[in-house]
Coordinates of C-alpha atoms in Angstrom, one line a residue:
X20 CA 34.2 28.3 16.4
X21 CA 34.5 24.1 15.8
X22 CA 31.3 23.7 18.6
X23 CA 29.1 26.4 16.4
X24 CA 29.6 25.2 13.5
X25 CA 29.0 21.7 14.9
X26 CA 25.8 23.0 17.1
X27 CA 24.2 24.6 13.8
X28 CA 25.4 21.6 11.6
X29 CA 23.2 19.6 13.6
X30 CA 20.4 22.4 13.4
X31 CA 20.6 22.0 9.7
X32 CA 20.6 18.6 9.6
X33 CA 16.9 18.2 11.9
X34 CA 15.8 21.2 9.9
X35 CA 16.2 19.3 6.3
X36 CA 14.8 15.6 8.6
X37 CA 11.9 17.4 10.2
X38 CA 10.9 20.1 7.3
X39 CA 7.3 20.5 8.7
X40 CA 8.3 20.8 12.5
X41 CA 11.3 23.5 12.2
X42 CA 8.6 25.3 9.9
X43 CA 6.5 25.5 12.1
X44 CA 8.5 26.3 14.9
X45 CA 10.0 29.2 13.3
X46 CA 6.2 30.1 12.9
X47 CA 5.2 29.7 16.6
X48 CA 8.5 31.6 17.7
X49 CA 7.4 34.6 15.4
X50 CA 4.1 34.9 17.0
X51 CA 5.7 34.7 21.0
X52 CA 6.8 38.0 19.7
X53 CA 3.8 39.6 19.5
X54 CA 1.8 37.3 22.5
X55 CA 4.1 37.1 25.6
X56 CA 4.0 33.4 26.8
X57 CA 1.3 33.5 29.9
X58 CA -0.9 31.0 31.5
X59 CA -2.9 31.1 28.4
X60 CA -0.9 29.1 26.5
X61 CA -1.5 26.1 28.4
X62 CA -5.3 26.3 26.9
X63 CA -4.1 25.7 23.5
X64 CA -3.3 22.8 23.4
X65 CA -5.9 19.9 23.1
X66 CA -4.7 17.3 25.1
X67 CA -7.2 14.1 24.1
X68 CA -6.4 15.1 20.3
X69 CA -2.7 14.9 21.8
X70 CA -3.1 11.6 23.7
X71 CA -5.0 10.1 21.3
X72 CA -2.6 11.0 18.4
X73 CA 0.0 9.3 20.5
X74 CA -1.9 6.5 21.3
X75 CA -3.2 5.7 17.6
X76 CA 1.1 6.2 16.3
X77 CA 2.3 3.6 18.7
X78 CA -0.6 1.2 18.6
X79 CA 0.5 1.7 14.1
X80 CA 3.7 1.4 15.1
X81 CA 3.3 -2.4 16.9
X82 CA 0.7 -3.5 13.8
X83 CA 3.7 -2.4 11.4
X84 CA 5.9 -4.6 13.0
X85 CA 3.7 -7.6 12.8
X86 CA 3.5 -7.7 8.7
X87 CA -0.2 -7.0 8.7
X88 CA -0.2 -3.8 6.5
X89 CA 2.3 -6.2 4.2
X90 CA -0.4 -8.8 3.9
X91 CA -3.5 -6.8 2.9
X92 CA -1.1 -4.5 0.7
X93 CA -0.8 -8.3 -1.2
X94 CA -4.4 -9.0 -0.9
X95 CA -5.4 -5.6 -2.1
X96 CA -3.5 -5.7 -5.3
X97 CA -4.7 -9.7 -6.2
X98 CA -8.5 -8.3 -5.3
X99 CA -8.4 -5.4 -7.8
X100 CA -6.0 -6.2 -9.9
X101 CA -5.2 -2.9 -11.5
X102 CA -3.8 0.7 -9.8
X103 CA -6.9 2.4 -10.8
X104 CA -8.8 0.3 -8.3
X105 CA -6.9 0.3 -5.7
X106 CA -5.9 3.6 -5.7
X107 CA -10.1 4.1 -5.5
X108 CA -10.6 1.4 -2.6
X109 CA -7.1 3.5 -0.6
X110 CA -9.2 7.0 -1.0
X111 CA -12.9 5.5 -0.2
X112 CA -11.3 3.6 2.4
X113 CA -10.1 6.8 4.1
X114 CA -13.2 9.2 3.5
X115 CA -15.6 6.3 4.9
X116 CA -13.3 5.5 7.8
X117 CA -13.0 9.4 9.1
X118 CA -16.5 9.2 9.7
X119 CA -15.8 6.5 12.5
X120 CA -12.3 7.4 14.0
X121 CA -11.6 11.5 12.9
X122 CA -9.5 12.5 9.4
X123 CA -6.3 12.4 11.4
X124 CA -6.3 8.8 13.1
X125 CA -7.9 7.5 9.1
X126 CA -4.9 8.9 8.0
X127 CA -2.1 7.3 10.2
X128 CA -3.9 4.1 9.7
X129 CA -4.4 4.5 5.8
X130 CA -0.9 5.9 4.8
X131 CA 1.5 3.2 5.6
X132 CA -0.8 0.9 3.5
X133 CA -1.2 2.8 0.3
X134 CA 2.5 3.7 0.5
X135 CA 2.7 -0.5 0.9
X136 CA 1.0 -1.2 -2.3
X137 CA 2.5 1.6 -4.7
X138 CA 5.9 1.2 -3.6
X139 CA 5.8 -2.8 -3.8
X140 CA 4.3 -2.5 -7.8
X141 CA 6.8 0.3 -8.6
X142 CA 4.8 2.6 -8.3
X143 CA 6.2 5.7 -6.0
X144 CA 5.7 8.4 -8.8
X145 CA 1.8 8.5 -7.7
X146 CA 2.2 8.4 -3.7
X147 CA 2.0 12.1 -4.2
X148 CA -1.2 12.8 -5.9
X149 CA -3.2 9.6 -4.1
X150 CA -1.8 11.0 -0.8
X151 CA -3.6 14.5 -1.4
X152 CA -6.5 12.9 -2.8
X153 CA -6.6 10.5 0.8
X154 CA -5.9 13.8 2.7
X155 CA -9.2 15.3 0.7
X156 CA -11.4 12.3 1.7
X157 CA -9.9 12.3 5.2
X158 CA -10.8 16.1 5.7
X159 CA -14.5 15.7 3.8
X160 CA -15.7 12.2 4.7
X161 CA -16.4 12.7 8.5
X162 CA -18.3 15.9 7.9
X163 CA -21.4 14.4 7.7
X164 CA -21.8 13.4 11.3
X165 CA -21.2 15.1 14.1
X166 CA -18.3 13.1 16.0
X167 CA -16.2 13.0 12.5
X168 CA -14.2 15.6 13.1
X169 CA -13.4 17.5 16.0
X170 CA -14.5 20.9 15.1
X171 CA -17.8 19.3 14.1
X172 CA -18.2 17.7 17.6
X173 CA -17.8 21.1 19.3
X174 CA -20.3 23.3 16.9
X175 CA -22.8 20.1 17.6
X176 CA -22.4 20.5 21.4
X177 CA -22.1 24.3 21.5
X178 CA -25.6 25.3 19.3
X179 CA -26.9 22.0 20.2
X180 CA -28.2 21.2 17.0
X181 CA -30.4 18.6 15.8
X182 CA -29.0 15.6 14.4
X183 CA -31.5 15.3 11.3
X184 CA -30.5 19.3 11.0
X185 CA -26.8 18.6 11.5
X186 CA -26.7 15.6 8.6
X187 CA -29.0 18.2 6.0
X188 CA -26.5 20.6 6.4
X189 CA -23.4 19.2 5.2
X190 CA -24.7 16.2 2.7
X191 CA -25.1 18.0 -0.2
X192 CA -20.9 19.2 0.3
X193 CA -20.4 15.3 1.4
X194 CA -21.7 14.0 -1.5
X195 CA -20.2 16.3 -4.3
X196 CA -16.8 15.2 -2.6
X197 CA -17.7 11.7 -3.0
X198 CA -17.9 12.3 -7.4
X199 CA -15.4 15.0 -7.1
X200 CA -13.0 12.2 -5.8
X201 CA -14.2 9.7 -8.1
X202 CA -13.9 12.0 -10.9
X203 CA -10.1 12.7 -9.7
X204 CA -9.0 9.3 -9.5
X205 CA -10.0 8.5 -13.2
X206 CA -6.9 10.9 -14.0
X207 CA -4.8 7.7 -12.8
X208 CA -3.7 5.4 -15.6
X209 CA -5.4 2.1 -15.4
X210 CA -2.7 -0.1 -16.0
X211 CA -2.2 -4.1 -14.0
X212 CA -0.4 -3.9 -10.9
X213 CA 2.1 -6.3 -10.3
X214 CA 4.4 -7.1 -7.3
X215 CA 8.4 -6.4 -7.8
X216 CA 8.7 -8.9 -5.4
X217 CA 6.8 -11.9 -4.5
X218 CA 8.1 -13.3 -1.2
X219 CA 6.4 -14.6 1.6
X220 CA 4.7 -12.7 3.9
X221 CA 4.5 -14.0 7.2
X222 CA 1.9 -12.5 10.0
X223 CA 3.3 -12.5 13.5
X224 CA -0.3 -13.2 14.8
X225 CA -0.2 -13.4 18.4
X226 CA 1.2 -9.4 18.3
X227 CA -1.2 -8.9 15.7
X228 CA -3.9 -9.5 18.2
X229 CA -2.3 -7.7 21.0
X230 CA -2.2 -4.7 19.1
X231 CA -6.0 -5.5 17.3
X232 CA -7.0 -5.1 20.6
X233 CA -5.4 -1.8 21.3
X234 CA -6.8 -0.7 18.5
X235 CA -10.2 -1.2 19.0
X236 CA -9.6 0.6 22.7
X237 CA -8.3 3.3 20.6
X238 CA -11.2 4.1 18.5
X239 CA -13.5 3.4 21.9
X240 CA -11.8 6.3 23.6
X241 CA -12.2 8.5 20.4
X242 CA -16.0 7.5 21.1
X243 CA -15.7 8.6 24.5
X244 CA -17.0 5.0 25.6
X245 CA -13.7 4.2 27.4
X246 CA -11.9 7.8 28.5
X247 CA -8.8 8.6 27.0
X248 CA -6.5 7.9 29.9
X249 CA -7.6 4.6 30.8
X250 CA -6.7 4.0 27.3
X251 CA -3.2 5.6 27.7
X252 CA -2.4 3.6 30.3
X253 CA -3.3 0.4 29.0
X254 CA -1.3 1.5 25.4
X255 CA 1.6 2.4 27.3
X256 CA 1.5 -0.8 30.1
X257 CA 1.1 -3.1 27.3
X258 CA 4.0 -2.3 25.3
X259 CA 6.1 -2.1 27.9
X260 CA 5.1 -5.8 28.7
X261 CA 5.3 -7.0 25.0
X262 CA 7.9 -5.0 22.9
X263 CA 9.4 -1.7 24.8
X264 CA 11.2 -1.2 21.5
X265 CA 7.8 0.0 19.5
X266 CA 8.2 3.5 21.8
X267 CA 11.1 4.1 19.7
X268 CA 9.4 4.2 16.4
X269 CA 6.5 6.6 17.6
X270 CA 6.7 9.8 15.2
X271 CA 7.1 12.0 18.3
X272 CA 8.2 15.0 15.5
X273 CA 4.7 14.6 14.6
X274 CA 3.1 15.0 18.1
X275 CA 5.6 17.8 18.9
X276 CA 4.9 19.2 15.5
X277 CA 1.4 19.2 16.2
X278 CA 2.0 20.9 19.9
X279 CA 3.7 24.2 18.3
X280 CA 1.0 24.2 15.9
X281 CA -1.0 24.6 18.9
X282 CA 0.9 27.7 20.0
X283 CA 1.0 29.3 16.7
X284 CA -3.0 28.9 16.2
X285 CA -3.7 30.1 19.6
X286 CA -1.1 33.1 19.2
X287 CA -2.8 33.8 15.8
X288 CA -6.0 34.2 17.0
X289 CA -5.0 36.3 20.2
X290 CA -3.6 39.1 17.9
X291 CA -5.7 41.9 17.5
X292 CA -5.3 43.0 13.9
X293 CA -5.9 39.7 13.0
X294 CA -9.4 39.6 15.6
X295 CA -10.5 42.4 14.1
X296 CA -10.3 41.2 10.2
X297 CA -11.8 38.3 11.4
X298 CA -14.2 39.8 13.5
X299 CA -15.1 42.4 10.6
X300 CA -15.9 39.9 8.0
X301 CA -17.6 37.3 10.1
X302 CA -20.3 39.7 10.3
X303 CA -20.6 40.5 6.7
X304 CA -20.6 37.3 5.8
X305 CA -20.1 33.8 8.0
X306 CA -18.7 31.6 5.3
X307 CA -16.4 33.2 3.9
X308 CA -15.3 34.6 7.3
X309 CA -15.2 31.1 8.5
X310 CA -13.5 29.6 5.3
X311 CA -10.5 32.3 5.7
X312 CA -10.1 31.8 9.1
X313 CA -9.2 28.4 8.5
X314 CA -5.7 29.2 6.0
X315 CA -4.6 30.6 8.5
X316 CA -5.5 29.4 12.1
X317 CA -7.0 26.1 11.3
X318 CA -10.5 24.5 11.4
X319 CA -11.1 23.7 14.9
X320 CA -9.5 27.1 16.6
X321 CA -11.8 28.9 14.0
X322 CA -14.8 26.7 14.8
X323 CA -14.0 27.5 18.6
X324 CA -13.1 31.4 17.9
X325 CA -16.3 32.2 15.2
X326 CA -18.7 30.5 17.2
X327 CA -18.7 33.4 19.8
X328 CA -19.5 35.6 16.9
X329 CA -22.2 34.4 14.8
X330 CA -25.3 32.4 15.3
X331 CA -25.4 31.3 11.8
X332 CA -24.3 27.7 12.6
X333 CA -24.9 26.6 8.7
X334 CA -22.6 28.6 7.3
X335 CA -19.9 28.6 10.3
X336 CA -20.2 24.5 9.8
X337 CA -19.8 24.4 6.3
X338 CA -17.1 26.6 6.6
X339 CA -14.7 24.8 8.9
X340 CA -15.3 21.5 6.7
X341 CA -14.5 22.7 3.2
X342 CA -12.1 25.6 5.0
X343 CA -10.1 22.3 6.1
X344 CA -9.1 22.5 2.1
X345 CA -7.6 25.5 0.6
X346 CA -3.1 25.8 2.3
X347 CA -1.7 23.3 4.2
X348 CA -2.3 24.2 7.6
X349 CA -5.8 25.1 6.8
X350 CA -6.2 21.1 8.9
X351 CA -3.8 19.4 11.2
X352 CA -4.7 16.2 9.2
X353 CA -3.3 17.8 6.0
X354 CA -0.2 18.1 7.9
X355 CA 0.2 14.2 8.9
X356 CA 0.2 13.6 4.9
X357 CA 3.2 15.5 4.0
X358 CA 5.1 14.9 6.8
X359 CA 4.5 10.8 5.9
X360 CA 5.0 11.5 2.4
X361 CA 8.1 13.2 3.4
X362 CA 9.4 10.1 4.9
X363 CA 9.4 8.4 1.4
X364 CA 10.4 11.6 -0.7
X365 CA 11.9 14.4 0.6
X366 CA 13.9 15.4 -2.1
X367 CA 10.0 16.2 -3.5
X368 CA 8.5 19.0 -1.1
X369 CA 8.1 21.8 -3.5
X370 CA 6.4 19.3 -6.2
X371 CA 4.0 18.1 -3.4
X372 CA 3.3 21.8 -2.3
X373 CA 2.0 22.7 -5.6
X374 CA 0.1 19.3 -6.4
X375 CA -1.6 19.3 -3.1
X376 CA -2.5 23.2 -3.2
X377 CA -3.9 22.6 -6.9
X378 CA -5.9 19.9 -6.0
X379 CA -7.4 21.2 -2.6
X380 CA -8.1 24.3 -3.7
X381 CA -10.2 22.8 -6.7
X382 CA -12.4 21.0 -4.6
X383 CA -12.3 24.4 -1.8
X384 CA -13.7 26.0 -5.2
X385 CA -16.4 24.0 -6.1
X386 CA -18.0 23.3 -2.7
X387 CA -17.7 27.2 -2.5
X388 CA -19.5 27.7 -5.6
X389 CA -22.0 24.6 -5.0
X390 CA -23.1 26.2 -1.2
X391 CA -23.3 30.2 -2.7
X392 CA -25.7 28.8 -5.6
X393 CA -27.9 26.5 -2.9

């Protein structure tokens, strides 16, 4: 009786560590229930989101260790001075980045500095609300062009659409994030920022380059110039050769988090009741089809699923990019955020939950409203 209560001691214990994960594992196992694990599930998962993912945390991992997100956390604050402003340069910094590297990899990369510079002024209490507001601009700003986010990349290739055609669509959404942002952040007190401590930060520069460089092979694989296993192999070699320690501080709850996610989108979608609602609406009406598809099997396995459906690419495309707001797992990118702020807080879910469905759906509202009335 000792070694059970031992055995689900320890189950408690991951589940209150790794809150996102055992959700969503509970969630995957419910759906094995009604799909029988077959050869399928091995096409759910997408394995360059997957090695990139992994590739991006441990190349984060090395730069955190060599005091660089330290140093421009302290250059940030002396630039703007106040929390207003750098609360506004965190956010635009993420919503303009997405539209070079993907909503997830801006996010890993933005995170550990923002919660760098509210944590070293004192203050935490607003981590939450400028972490939603990043997760908002990482989601939006890379749907403007067609290798921003991965569902976008796909309905580009699939309808082959014009490029002119494929920026039109989606700039009038882009752009009324860009003020609806703005407008959010003007809710944040504009009070001086000011360090609670002032030591010395000191760059271990010749790491700093080693892992500069990984970065930038990084964003080249997510550009397809160099393919994503050449670019594993050189991540992985490296750190062996320089510090074998950074493997251990890869969030691999994350990656696995993101693998049963996999199998609960892809279960999702094989149910038939659920096909059939799907299926039923898509044909009355491709947004909102497309926009509920998304709460509850994501944006790219309903850009991938609805595109066999409908030839009304407009709609289906401004769907997945404003269905990425709206529930949680309505975006994998959304799900990188809490687990992160999680880290710092996790005495805080339930607050987070509510703040972060508040805000997203707010914004899921107007851009609905703004594409009926155009």
């Amino acid at each position: 009786m000792s070694v059970v209560k031992k055995v689900l001691g320890k189950i408690w214990a991951f589940a209150k560590k790794e809150v996102v994960l055992s959700v969503a594992i509970v969630a995957a196992i419910i759906t094995c229930f009604f799909v029988p694990i077959d050869a399928e599930y091995l096409n759910y998962f997408e394995y360059k989101t997957l090695i990139a993912l992994f590739c991006m945390l441990a190349v984060v991992a090395g730069l955190k260790n060599t005091s660089v997100f330290e140093f421009v956390s302290r250059k940030l604050i002396a630039l703007f001075k106040t929390r207003r402003a750098v609360i506004y340069t965190l956010v635009y910094g993420t919503f303009l980045f997405d539209m070079i590297v993907a909503n997830d990899m801006s996010l890993i990369t933005f995170l550990p500095l923002t919660f760098l510079v509210l944590h070293t002024t004192g203050n935490d209490k607003y981590l939450a609300y400028t972490f939603i507001l990043q997760t908002v601009a990482a989601n939006m700003g890379g749907m403007i062009t067609p290798y921003g986010n991965p569902q976008n990349l796909y309905l580009y290739s699939f309808f082959n659409i014009g490029i002119t055609e494929f920026f039109s669509i989606l700039l009038p959404q882009a752009l009324t994030v860009a003020l609806g942002l703005f407008i959010a952040v003007l809710f944040v007190k504009n009070d001086k920022l000011q360090l609670i401590n002032d030591e010395k930060i000191v760059v271990k520069k010749k790491e700093l380059i080693v892992y500069g460089v990984l970065f930038v092979f990084v964003i080249l694989s997510i550009f397809r110039v160099v393919p994503h296993l050449i670019t594993l192999a050189l991540v992985i070699i490296t750190i062996l050769i320089v510090d074998i320690k950074r493997f251990k501080y890869v969030d691999y709850a994350l990656l696995a988090t993101f693998c049963v996610f996999f199998v609960f989108s892809g279960n999702i979608a094989r149910i038939d009741a659920v096909r059939e609602l799907i299926e039923t609406i898509v044909t009355e009406n491709t947004l909102i089809a497309g926009i509920v598809s998304c709460q509850f099997i994501s944006n790219v396995p309903t850009a991938i699923f609805l595109s066999k459906f409908t030839t009304n690419y407009p709609d289906l495309l401004i769907a997945v990019n404003i269905g990425s707001l709206g529930i949680i797992i309505s975006s994998l990118a959304s799900l990188i955020t809490l687990k992160e702020f999680l880290k710092h807080q996790p005495k805080k879910l339930k607050m987070y939950m509510g703040l972060f469905t508040l805000v997203n759906t707010s914004f899921l509202i107007v851009l609905m409203t703004l594409t009926l009335l155009i």
